[in-house]
């Protein structure tokens, strides 16, 4: 989107022939117009992102979660707050039905997005990923995205949630050990997650790094 062109288009109207107006109404109108253009631009990008997820075989529930995550990481959630609220409310209501049917990546992402927005989500949702001996299941050890999600989810633990403390140590140790064996884009994404988990990162820094990581993972 060319903001210069949109700036000119927004400031020209039939009722305003002056080259520049300093009234608050005109300024507010201009800001609103630019916000609309930015929203449209992001909507188009998010549609392409969602189509990519569909091609990967991701179900609709995960697509919605991934969209909310992307919007928040880009720092434009204020443009889509109503949609985010609706998605998270629906995800929260669906939790009892989806509890046993999701993989670690989806479960961790849902947990983090809901908890950081103030929904009550028990740490016990991760119990099913543990073996009978109390350790995390061996098949999880190579689920890189799932481990990244688990680590970020663990950053939202509260006192006494020992499973999240354990999850944080477990996922951090594994992800760190894989750093040298991953290709560069994936290694960079893992490093960013360990150093700057979403809940503790500045939005502007997070947005810049998210775009870089996504382009790398998509081969862009």
Coordinates of N, CA and C in Angstrom, one line a residue:
X1 N 0.8 -1.2 0.0 CA 0.0 0.0 0.0 C 0.9 1.2 0.0
X2 N 0.6 2.2 -0.9 CA 1.3 3.4 -0.9 C 0.6 4.5 0.0
X3 N 1.2 4.7 1.2 CA 0.5 5.6 2.1 C 0.5 7.0 1.6
X4 N 1.5 7.4 0.7 CA 1.5 8.8 0.2 C 0.3 9.0 -0.7
X5 N 0.0 8.0 -1.6 CA -1.1 8.1 -2.5 C -2.4 8.1 -1.7
X6 N -2.5 7.2 -0.6 CA -3.7 7.2 0.2 C -3.9 8.5 1.0
X7 N -2.8 9.1 1.4 CA -2.8 10.3 2.1 C -3.5 11.4 1.3
X8 N -3.0 11.5 0.0 CA -3.6 12.5 -0.9 C -5.1 12.2 -1.2
X9 N -5.4 10.9 -1.4 CA -6.8 10.5 -1.7 C -7.7 10.9 -0.5
X10 N -7.2 10.7 0.7 CA -8.0 10.9 1.8 C -8.3 12.4 2.1
X11 N -7.3 13.2 1.7 CA -7.5 14.6 2.0 C -8.2 15.4 0.9
X12 N -8.5 14.8 -0.2 CA -9.2 15.5 -1.3 C -10.7 15.1 -1.2
X13 N -11.5 16.1 -1.1 CA -13.0 15.9 -1.1 C -13.7 17.0 -1.8
X14 N -15.0 16.8 -2.2 CA -15.7 17.8 -2.9 C -16.0 19.0 -2.1
X15 N -16.1 18.8 -0.8 CA -16.4 19.9 0.1 C -15.2 20.7 0.7
X16 N -14.0 20.2 0.4 CA -12.8 20.8 0.9 C -11.8 21.1 -0.2
X17 N -11.8 22.4 -0.6 CA -10.9 22.7 -1.8 C -9.6 23.3 -1.3
X18 N -9.4 23.6 -0.1 CA -8.2 24.1 0.4 C -7.1 23.0 0.4
X19 N -5.9 23.5 0.2 CA -4.8 22.5 0.1 C -4.5 21.8 1.5
X20 N -4.8 22.5 2.5 CA -4.6 21.9 3.8 C -5.5 22.4 4.9
X21 N -6.1 21.6 5.7 CA -7.0 22.0 6.8 C -6.5 21.5 8.1
X22 N -6.4 22.4 9.1 CA -5.9 22.0 10.4 C -7.0 21.6 11.4
X23 N -8.3 21.6 11.0 CA -9.3 21.3 11.9 C -9.2 19.9 12.4
X24 N -9.7 19.7 13.7 CA -9.6 18.3 14.3 C -10.5 17.3 13.5
X25 N -11.6 17.8 13.0 CA -12.4 16.9 12.2 C -11.7 16.3 11.0
X26 N -11.0 17.2 10.3 CA -10.3 16.7 9.1 C -9.2 15.8 9.5
X27 N -8.5 16.1 10.6 CA -7.4 15.2 11.0 C -7.9 13.8 11.4
X28 N -9.0 13.8 12.2 CA -9.7 12.6 12.6 C -10.1 11.8 11.4
X29 N -10.7 12.5 10.4 CA -11.1 11.8 9.2 C -10.0 11.2 8.4
X30 N -8.9 11.9 8.4 CA -7.7 11.4 7.7 C -7.1 10.2 8.4
X31 N -7.0 10.2 9.7 CA -6.5 9.1 10.5 C -7.4 7.9 10.3
X32 N -8.8 8.1 10.3 CA -9.7 7.0 10.1 C -9.6 6.4 8.7
X33 N -9.3 7.2 7.7 CA -9.2 6.7 6.4 C -7.9 5.9 6.2
X34 N -6.8 6.4 6.8 CA -5.6 5.6 6.7 C -5.7 4.3 7.5
X35 N -6.4 4.3 8.7 CA -6.6 3.1 9.5 C -7.4 2.1 8.6
X36 N -8.4 2.6 7.9 CA -9.2 1.6 7.1 C -8.3 1.0 6.0
X37 N -7.4 1.8 5.4 CA -6.6 1.3 4.3 C -5.6 0.3 4.9
X38 N -5.0 0.5 6.1 CA -4.1 -0.4 6.7 C -4.8 -1.7 7.0
X39 N -6.0 -1.6 7.5 CA -6.8 -2.8 7.9 C -7.0 -3.6 6.6
X40 N -7.4 -3.0 5.5 CA -7.7 -3.7 4.3 C -6.4 -4.4 3.8
X41 N -5.3 -3.7 3.9 CA -4.0 -4.3 3.5 C -3.7 -5.5 4.3
X42 N -3.9 -5.4 5.6 CA -3.6 -6.6 6.5 C -4.6 -7.7 6.2
X43 N -5.9 -7.3 6.0 CA -6.9 -8.4 5.7 C -6.5 -9.2 4.5
X44 N -6.0 -8.6 3.5 CA -5.6 -9.3 2.3 C -4.4 -10.3 2.6
X45 N -3.5 -9.8 3.4 CA -2.4 -10.6 3.8 C -2.8 -11.8 4.7
X46 N -3.7 -11.5 5.6 CA -4.2 -12.6 6.4 C -5.0 -13.7 5.7
X47 N -5.7 -13.2 4.6 CA -6.4 -14.2 3.8 C -5.4 -15.1 3.1
X48 N -4.3 -14.6 2.6 CA -3.3 -15.4 2.0 C -2.7 -16.3 3.0
X49 N -2.5 -15.8 4.2 CA -1.9 -16.7 5.3 C -2.8 -17.8 5.6
X50 N -4.1 -17.5 5.7 CA -5.1 -18.5 6.0 C -5.2 -19.6 4.9
X51 N -5.1 -19.2 3.6 CA -5.1 -20.1 2.5 C -3.9 -21.0 2.6
X52 N -2.7 -20.5 3.0 CA -1.5 -21.3 3.2 C -1.8 -22.4 4.3
X53 N -2.5 -22.0 5.4 CA -2.7 -23.0 6.4 C -3.7 -24.0 5.9
X54 N -4.7 -23.7 5.1 CA -5.6 -24.6 4.5 C -4.8 -25.7 3.7
X55 N -3.9 -25.2 2.9 CA -3.1 -26.1 2.0 C -2.3 -27.0 2.9
X56 N -1.9 -26.6 4.1 CA -1.1 -27.5 5.0 C -2.0 -28.5 5.7
X57 N -3.3 -28.4 5.4 CA -4.2 -29.3 6.1 C -4.7 -29.0 7.5
X58 N -4.5 -27.7 7.9 CA -4.9 -27.3 9.2 C -6.4 -27.1 9.3
X59 N -7.0 -27.5 10.4 CA -8.4 -27.4 10.5 C -8.8 -25.9 10.8
X60 N -10.1 -25.6 10.8 CA -10.6 -24.3 10.9 C -10.3 -23.7 12.3
X61 N -10.3 -24.5 13.3 CA -10.1 -24.1 14.7 C -8.6 -23.6 14.8
X62 N -7.7 -24.4 14.3 CA -6.3 -24.0 14.3 C -6.0 -22.7 13.5
X63 N -6.7 -22.6 12.3 CA -6.5 -21.5 11.4 C -6.9 -20.2 12.2
X64 N -8.0 -20.2 12.9 CA -8.4 -19.1 13.7 C -7.4 -18.7 14.7
X65 N -6.9 -19.7 15.4 CA -5.9 -19.4 16.5 C -4.6 -18.8 15.9
X66 N -4.2 -19.4 14.7 CA -3.0 -18.9 14.1 C -3.2 -17.5 13.6
X67 N -4.4 -17.1 13.1 CA -4.7 -15.8 12.7 C -4.6 -14.8 13.8
X68 N -5.2 -15.1 15.0 CA -5.1 -14.3 16.1 C -3.7 -14.0 16.5
X69 N -2.9 -15.1 16.6 CA -1.5 -15.1 16.9 C -0.7 -14.1 16.0
X70 N -0.9 -14.3 14.7 CA -0.3 -13.4 13.7 C -0.6 -12.0 13.9
X71 N -1.9 -11.7 14.1 CA -2.4 -10.3 14.2 C -1.7 -9.7 15.4
X72 N -1.7 -10.4 16.5 CA -1.1 -9.9 17.8 C 0.4 -9.7 17.6
X73 N 1.1 -10.6 17.0 CA 2.5 -10.5 16.8 C 2.9 -9.3 15.9
X74 N 2.0 -9.0 15.0 CA 2.2 -7.8 14.1 C 1.9 -6.5 14.7
X75 N 1.2 -6.6 15.9 CA 0.9 -5.4 16.6 C -0.3 -4.6 16.0
X76 N -1.2 -5.3 15.3 CA -2.3 -4.6 14.7 C -3.6 -5.1 15.3
X77 N -3.6 -5.7 16.5 CA -4.8 -6.2 17.1 C -5.9 -5.2 17.3
X78 N -5.5 -3.9 17.4 CA -6.5 -2.8 17.6 C -7.4 -2.7 16.4
X79 N -6.9 -3.1 15.2 CA -7.7 -3.0 14.0 C -8.7 -4.2 13.9
X80 N -8.5 -5.2 14.7 CA -9.3 -6.5 14.5 C -9.8 -7.0 15.9
X81 N -10.0 -6.0 16.8 CA -10.3 -6.5 18.2 C -11.6 -7.2 18.3
X82 N -12.6 -6.7 17.5 CA -13.9 -7.4 17.6 C -13.8 -8.9 17.1
X83 N -13.1 -9.0 16.0 CA -12.9 -10.4 15.4 C -12.1 -11.3 16.4
X84 N -11.1 -10.7 17.0 CA -10.3 -11.5 18.0 C -11.1 -11.9 19.2
X85 N -11.9 -11.0 19.7 CA -12.8 -11.3 20.8 C -13.7 -12.4 20.5
X86 N -14.3 -12.4 19.3 CA -15.3 -13.4 18.9 C -14.6 -14.8 18.7
X87 N -13.4 -14.8 18.1 CA -12.7 -16.0 18.0 C -12.3 -16.6 19.3
X88 N -11.8 -15.8 20.2 CA -11.3 -16.4 21.5 C -12.5 -16.8 22.3
X89 N -13.6 -16.1 22.3 CA -14.8 -16.6 23.0 C -15.3 -17.9 22.5
X90 N -15.3 -18.1 21.1 CA -15.7 -19.3 20.5 C -14.7 -20.5 20.9
X91 N -13.4 -20.2 20.9 CA -12.4 -21.1 21.2 C -12.6 -21.6 22.7
X92 N -12.9 -20.7 23.5 CA -13.0 -21.0 25.0 C -14.2 -21.9 25.2
X93 N -15.3 -21.6 24.5 CA -16.5 -22.4 24.6 C -16.3 -23.8 24.0
X94 N -15.4 -23.9 23.0 CA -15.2 -25.2 22.4 C -14.2 -26.1 23.1
X95 N -13.5 -25.6 24.1 CA -12.4 -26.3 24.8 C -12.8 -27.7 25.3
X96 N -14.0 -27.8 25.9 CA -14.3 -29.2 26.4 C -14.4 -30.2 25.3
X97 N -14.8 -29.8 24.1 CA -14.9 -30.7 23.0 C -13.6 -31.0 22.3
X98 N -12.7 -30.0 22.3 CA -11.5 -30.2 21.5 C -10.3 -30.6 22.4
X99 N -10.6 -30.7 23.7 CA -9.5 -31.0 24.7 C -8.6 -32.2 24.3
X100 N -9.2 -33.3 23.9 CA -8.5 -34.5 23.7 C -8.1 -34.7 22.2
X101 N -8.5 -33.8 21.3 CA -8.3 -34.0 19.9 C -7.2 -33.1 19.2
X102 N -6.5 -32.4 20.0 CA -5.6 -31.4 19.4 C -4.1 -31.9 19.7
X103 N -3.2 -31.5 18.8 CA -1.8 -31.8 19.1 C -1.2 -30.7 20.0
X104 N 0.0 -30.9 20.4 CA 0.7 -30.0 21.3 C 0.7 -28.6 20.9
X105 N 1.0 -28.4 19.6 CA 1.1 -27.0 19.0 C -0.2 -26.3 19.2
X106 N -1.3 -26.9 18.8 CA -2.6 -26.2 18.9 C -3.0 -26.0 20.4
X107 N -2.8 -27.0 21.2 CA -3.2 -27.0 22.6 C -2.4 -25.8 23.3
X108 N -1.1 -25.7 23.0 CA -0.3 -24.7 23.7 C -0.7 -23.3 23.2
X109 N -1.0 -23.2 21.9 CA -1.4 -21.9 21.3 C -2.7 -21.4 21.9
X110 N -3.7 -22.3 21.9 CA -5.0 -22.0 22.5 C -4.8 -21.6 24.0
X111 N -4.1 -22.3 24.7 CA -3.8 -22.0 26.1 C -3.3 -20.6 26.3
X112 N -2.2 -20.3 25.5 CA -1.6 -19.0 25.7 C -2.5 -17.8 25.3
X113 N -3.1 -18.0 24.1 CA -4.0 -16.9 23.6 C -5.1 -16.6 24.6
X114 N -5.7 -17.6 25.1 CA -6.9 -17.5 26.0 C -6.4 -16.9 27.4
X115 N -5.3 -17.5 27.9 CA -4.9 -17.1 29.2 C -4.4 -15.6 29.2
X116 N -3.7 -15.2 28.2 CA -3.2 -13.8 28.2 C -4.3 -12.8 28.0
X117 N -5.5 -13.3 27.6 CA -6.6 -12.4 27.5 C -7.5 -12.5 28.7
X118 N -7.1 -13.2 29.7 CA -7.8 -13.3 31.0 C -8.8 -14.4 31.1
X119 N -8.9 -15.3 30.2 CA -9.7 -16.5 30.3 C -9.1 -17.5 31.3
X120 N -10.0 -18.2 32.1 CA -9.5 -19.2 33.0 C -9.2 -20.5 32.2
X121 N -8.0 -20.9 32.1 CA -7.6 -22.1 31.4 C -6.7 -22.9 32.3
X122 N -7.1 -24.0 32.8 CA -6.3 -24.8 33.8 C -5.0 -25.3 33.1
X123 N -3.9 -25.3 33.9 CA -2.7 -25.9 33.4 C -2.8 -27.4 33.1
X124 N -3.8 -28.0 33.7 CA -4.0 -29.4 33.5 C -4.3 -29.8 32.1
X125 N -4.5 -28.9 31.2 CA -4.8 -29.2 29.8 C -3.6 -29.9 29.2
X126 N -2.4 -29.8 29.8 CA -1.2 -30.4 29.3 C -0.9 -31.8 30.0
X127 N -1.8 -32.2 30.9 CA -1.6 -33.5 31.5 C -1.6 -34.6 30.5
X128 N -2.4 -34.5 29.5 CA -2.5 -35.6 28.5 C -1.3 -35.8 27.7
X129 N -0.4 -34.9 27.7 CA 0.9 -35.0 27.0 C 2.0 -35.6 27.8
X130 N 1.6 -36.1 29.0 CA 2.6 -36.8 29.8 C 2.4 -38.3 29.9
X131 N 3.5 -39.0 30.0 CA 3.4 -40.5 30.0 C 3.0 -40.9 31.5
X132 N 2.8 -42.2 31.6 CA 2.4 -42.8 32.9 C 3.5 -42.5 34.0
X133 N 4.7 -42.4 33.6 CA 5.8 -42.2 34.6 C 5.9 -40.7 35.0
X134 N 5.1 -39.9 34.4 CA 5.1 -38.4 34.8 C 5.9 -37.6 33.9
X135 N 6.6 -38.1 33.0 CA 7.5 -37.3 32.1 C 6.7 -37.0 30.8
X136 N 7.1 -36.0 30.1 CA 6.4 -35.7 28.8 C 6.7 -36.8 27.8
X137 N 5.7 -37.1 27.0 CA 5.8 -38.3 26.1 C 6.9 -38.1 25.1
X138 N 7.6 -39.2 24.8 CA 8.8 -39.2 23.9 C 8.5 -38.7 22.5
X139 N 7.2 -39.0 22.1 CA 6.9 -38.6 20.7 C 6.9 -37.0 20.5
X140 N 6.9 -36.3 21.7 CA 6.9 -34.8 21.6 C 8.2 -34.2 21.4
X141 N 9.3 -35.0 21.5 CA 10.6 -34.5 21.6 C 11.1 -33.9 20.3
X142 N 10.5 -34.2 19.2 CA 10.8 -33.7 17.9 C 9.8 -32.8 17.3
X143 N 8.7 -32.4 18.0 CA 7.7 -31.5 17.6 C 8.2 -30.1 17.9
X144 N 9.0 -29.5 17.0 CA 9.6 -28.2 17.2 C 8.5 -27.1 17.4
X145 N 7.5 -27.0 16.6 CA 6.5 -26.0 16.8 C 5.7 -26.2 18.1
X146 N 5.5 -27.5 18.4 CA 4.8 -27.8 19.6 C 5.6 -27.4 20.8
X147 N 6.9 -27.6 20.8 CA 7.8 -27.3 21.9 C 7.9 -25.8 22.0
X148 N 7.9 -25.1 20.9 CA 8.0 -23.6 20.9 C 6.7 -23.1 21.6
X149 N 5.6 -23.6 21.2 CA 4.3 -23.2 21.8 C 4.3 -23.5 23.3
X150 N 4.8 -24.7 23.6 CA 4.8 -25.1 25.0 C 5.6 -24.1 25.9
X151 N 6.8 -23.8 25.3 CA 7.6 -22.9 26.1 C 7.0 -21.5 26.3
X152 N 6.3 -21.0 25.2 CA 5.7 -19.7 25.4 C 4.5 -19.8 26.3
X153 N 3.8 -20.9 26.3 CA 2.6 -21.1 27.2 C 3.1 -21.1 28.7
X154 N 4.3 -21.7 28.9 CA 4.8 -21.9 30.2 C 5.2 -20.5 30.9
X155 N 5.3 -19.5 30.0 CA 5.7 -18.1 30.5 C 4.5 -17.5 31.2
X156 N 3.3 -18.1 31.1 CA 2.1 -17.6 31.7 C 1.7 -18.3 32.9
X157 N 2.6 -19.0 33.5 CA 2.3 -19.8 34.7 C 2.1 -18.9 35.9
X158 N 1.4 -19.4 36.9 CA 1.2 -18.7 38.1 C 1.8 -19.7 39.2
X159 N 1.9 -19.1 40.4 CA 2.5 -19.9 41.5 C 1.8 -21.2 41.8
X160 N 2.5 -22.2 41.8 CA 1.9 -23.5 42.2 C 1.6 -24.4 41.0
X161 N 1.8 -23.8 39.7 CA 1.5 -24.6 38.5 C 2.8 -25.3 38.1
X162 N 3.0 -26.4 38.8 CA 4.3 -27.1 38.6 C 4.5 -27.7 37.2
X163 N 3.3 -28.1 36.6 CA 3.4 -28.7 35.3 C 3.9 -27.7 34.3
X164 N 3.6 -26.4 34.5 CA 4.0 -25.4 33.5 C 5.5 -25.0 33.8
X165 N 5.9 -25.1 35.1 CA 7.3 -24.9 35.4 C 8.2 -26.0 34.7
X166 N 7.6 -27.2 34.8 CA 8.3 -28.4 34.2 C 8.3 -28.3 32.7
X167 N 7.2 -27.8 32.2 CA 7.1 -27.7 30.7 C 8.1 -26.7 30.2
X168 N 8.3 -25.6 30.9 CA 9.2 -24.6 30.5 C 10.6 -25.1 30.5
X169 N 11.0 -25.8 31.5 CA 12.4 -26.4 31.6 C 12.6 -27.4 30.5
X170 N 11.6 -28.3 30.3 CA 11.6 -29.4 29.3 C 11.7 -28.8 27.9
X171 N 10.9 -27.9 27.5 CA 10.9 -27.4 26.2 C 12.1 -26.5 25.9
X172 N 12.6 -25.8 26.9 CA 13.8 -24.9 26.7 C 15.0 -25.8 26.5
X173 N 15.1 -26.9 27.3 CA 16.3 -27.7 27.1 C 16.3 -28.4 25.8
X174 N 15.2 -28.9 25.3 CA 15.1 -29.6 24.0 C 15.4 -28.6 22.9
X175 N 14.7 -27.5 22.9 CA 14.8 -26.5 21.8 C 16.3 -26.0 21.7
X176 N 16.9 -25.8 22.8 CA 18.2 -25.3 22.8 C 19.2 -26.4 22.3
X177 N 18.9 -27.6 22.6 CA 19.8 -28.7 22.1 C 19.7 -28.9 20.6
X178 N 18.5 -28.5 20.0 CA 18.3 -28.7 18.6 C 18.8 -27.5 17.7
X179 N 19.2 -26.5 18.3 CA 19.6 -25.2 17.6 C 20.6 -25.5 16.5
X180 N 21.6 -26.3 16.8 CA 22.7 -26.5 15.8 C 22.3 -27.4 14.7
X181 N 21.2 -28.2 14.8 CA 20.8 -29.2 13.8 C 19.7 -28.7 12.9
X182 N 19.1 -27.5 13.2 CA 18.0 -27.0 12.4 C 18.5 -26.1 11.3
X183 N 17.7 -26.0 10.2 CA 18.1 -25.1 9.2 C 18.0 -23.6 9.7
X184 N 18.6 -22.7 9.0 CA 18.7 -21.3 9.6 C 17.4 -20.7 9.9
X185 N 16.4 -20.7 9.0 CA 15.1 -20.0 9.4 C 14.5 -20.6 10.6
X186 N 14.5 -21.9 10.7 CA 13.9 -22.6 11.9 C 14.7 -22.3 13.1
X187 N 16.0 -22.4 13.0 CA 16.9 -22.1 14.2 C 16.7 -20.7 14.7
X188 N 16.5 -19.7 13.7 CA 16.3 -18.3 14.1 C 15.0 -18.2 14.8
X189 N 14.0 -18.8 14.4 CA 12.7 -18.7 15.0 C 12.7 -19.3 16.4
X190 N 13.4 -20.4 16.6 CA 13.6 -21.1 17.9 C 14.3 -20.1 18.8
X191 N 15.4 -19.6 18.3 CA 16.2 -18.7 19.2 C 15.4 -17.5 19.6
X192 N 14.6 -16.9 18.7 CA 13.8 -15.8 19.1 C 12.8 -16.2 20.1
X193 N 12.2 -17.4 20.0 CA 11.2 -17.8 21.0 C 11.8 -17.9 22.4
X194 N 13.0 -18.5 22.4 CA 13.7 -18.7 23.7 C 14.1 -17.4 24.4
X195 N 14.6 -16.4 23.5 CA 15.1 -15.2 24.1 C 14.0 -14.2 24.3
X196 N 13.0 -14.2 23.4 CA 11.9 -13.2 23.5 C 10.5 -13.8 23.4
X197 N 10.1 -14.6 24.4 CA 8.7 -15.2 24.3 C 7.7 -14.1 24.2
X198 N 6.6 -14.4 23.5 CA 5.6 -13.4 23.1 C 5.1 -12.6 24.3
X199 N 4.8 -13.2 25.4 CA 4.2 -12.5 26.6 C 5.2 -11.5 27.2
X200 N 6.5 -11.6 26.9 CA 7.4 -10.7 27.6 C 8.1 -9.8 26.5
X201 N 7.6 -9.7 25.3 CA 8.3 -9.0 24.3 C 7.6 -7.7 24.0
X202 N 8.4 -6.7 23.5 CA 7.8 -5.4 23.1 C 7.2 -5.6 21.7
X203 N 5.9 -5.1 21.6 CA 5.2 -5.3 20.3 C 5.9 -5.0 19.0
X204 N 6.6 -3.8 19.0 CA 7.3 -3.4 17.8 C 8.4 -4.3 17.4
X205 N 9.2 -4.7 18.5 CA 10.3 -5.7 18.2 C 9.7 -7.0 17.8
X206 N 8.7 -7.4 18.4 CA 8.1 -8.7 18.1 C 7.5 -8.7 16.7
X207 N 6.9 -7.6 16.2 CA 6.3 -7.6 14.9 C 7.4 -7.7 13.8
X208 N 8.5 -6.9 14.0 CA 9.6 -7.0 13.0 C 10.2 -8.4 13.0
X209 N 10.5 -9.0 14.1 CA 11.1 -10.3 14.1 C 10.1 -11.4 13.6
X210 N 8.8 -11.2 13.8 CA 7.8 -12.2 13.4 C 7.8 -12.2 11.8
X211 N 7.8 -11.1 11.2 CA 7.8 -11.0 9.8 C 9.1 -11.7 9.2
X212 N 10.2 -11.4 9.8 CA 11.5 -12.0 9.3 C 11.4 -13.5 9.4
X213 N 11.0 -14.0 10.6 CA 10.9 -15.4 10.8 C 9.9 -16.1 9.9
X214 N 8.8 -15.5 9.7 CA 7.7 -16.1 8.8 C 8.2 -16.1 7.4
X215 N 8.9 -15.1 6.9 CA 9.4 -15.1 5.5 C 10.5 -16.2 5.4
X216 N 11.3 -16.4 6.4 CA 12.3 -17.4 6.3 C 11.7 -18.8 6.3
X217 N 10.7 -19.0 7.1 CA 10.1 -20.3 7.2 C 9.3 -20.7 5.9
X218 N 8.8 -19.6 5.3 CA 8.0 -19.8 4.0 C 8.9 -19.8 2.8
X219 N 10.2 -19.5 3.0 CA 11.1 -19.5 1.9 C 11.1 -18.2 1.2
X220 N 10.6 -17.1 1.8 CA 10.6 -15.8 1.2 C 11.8 -15.0 1.4

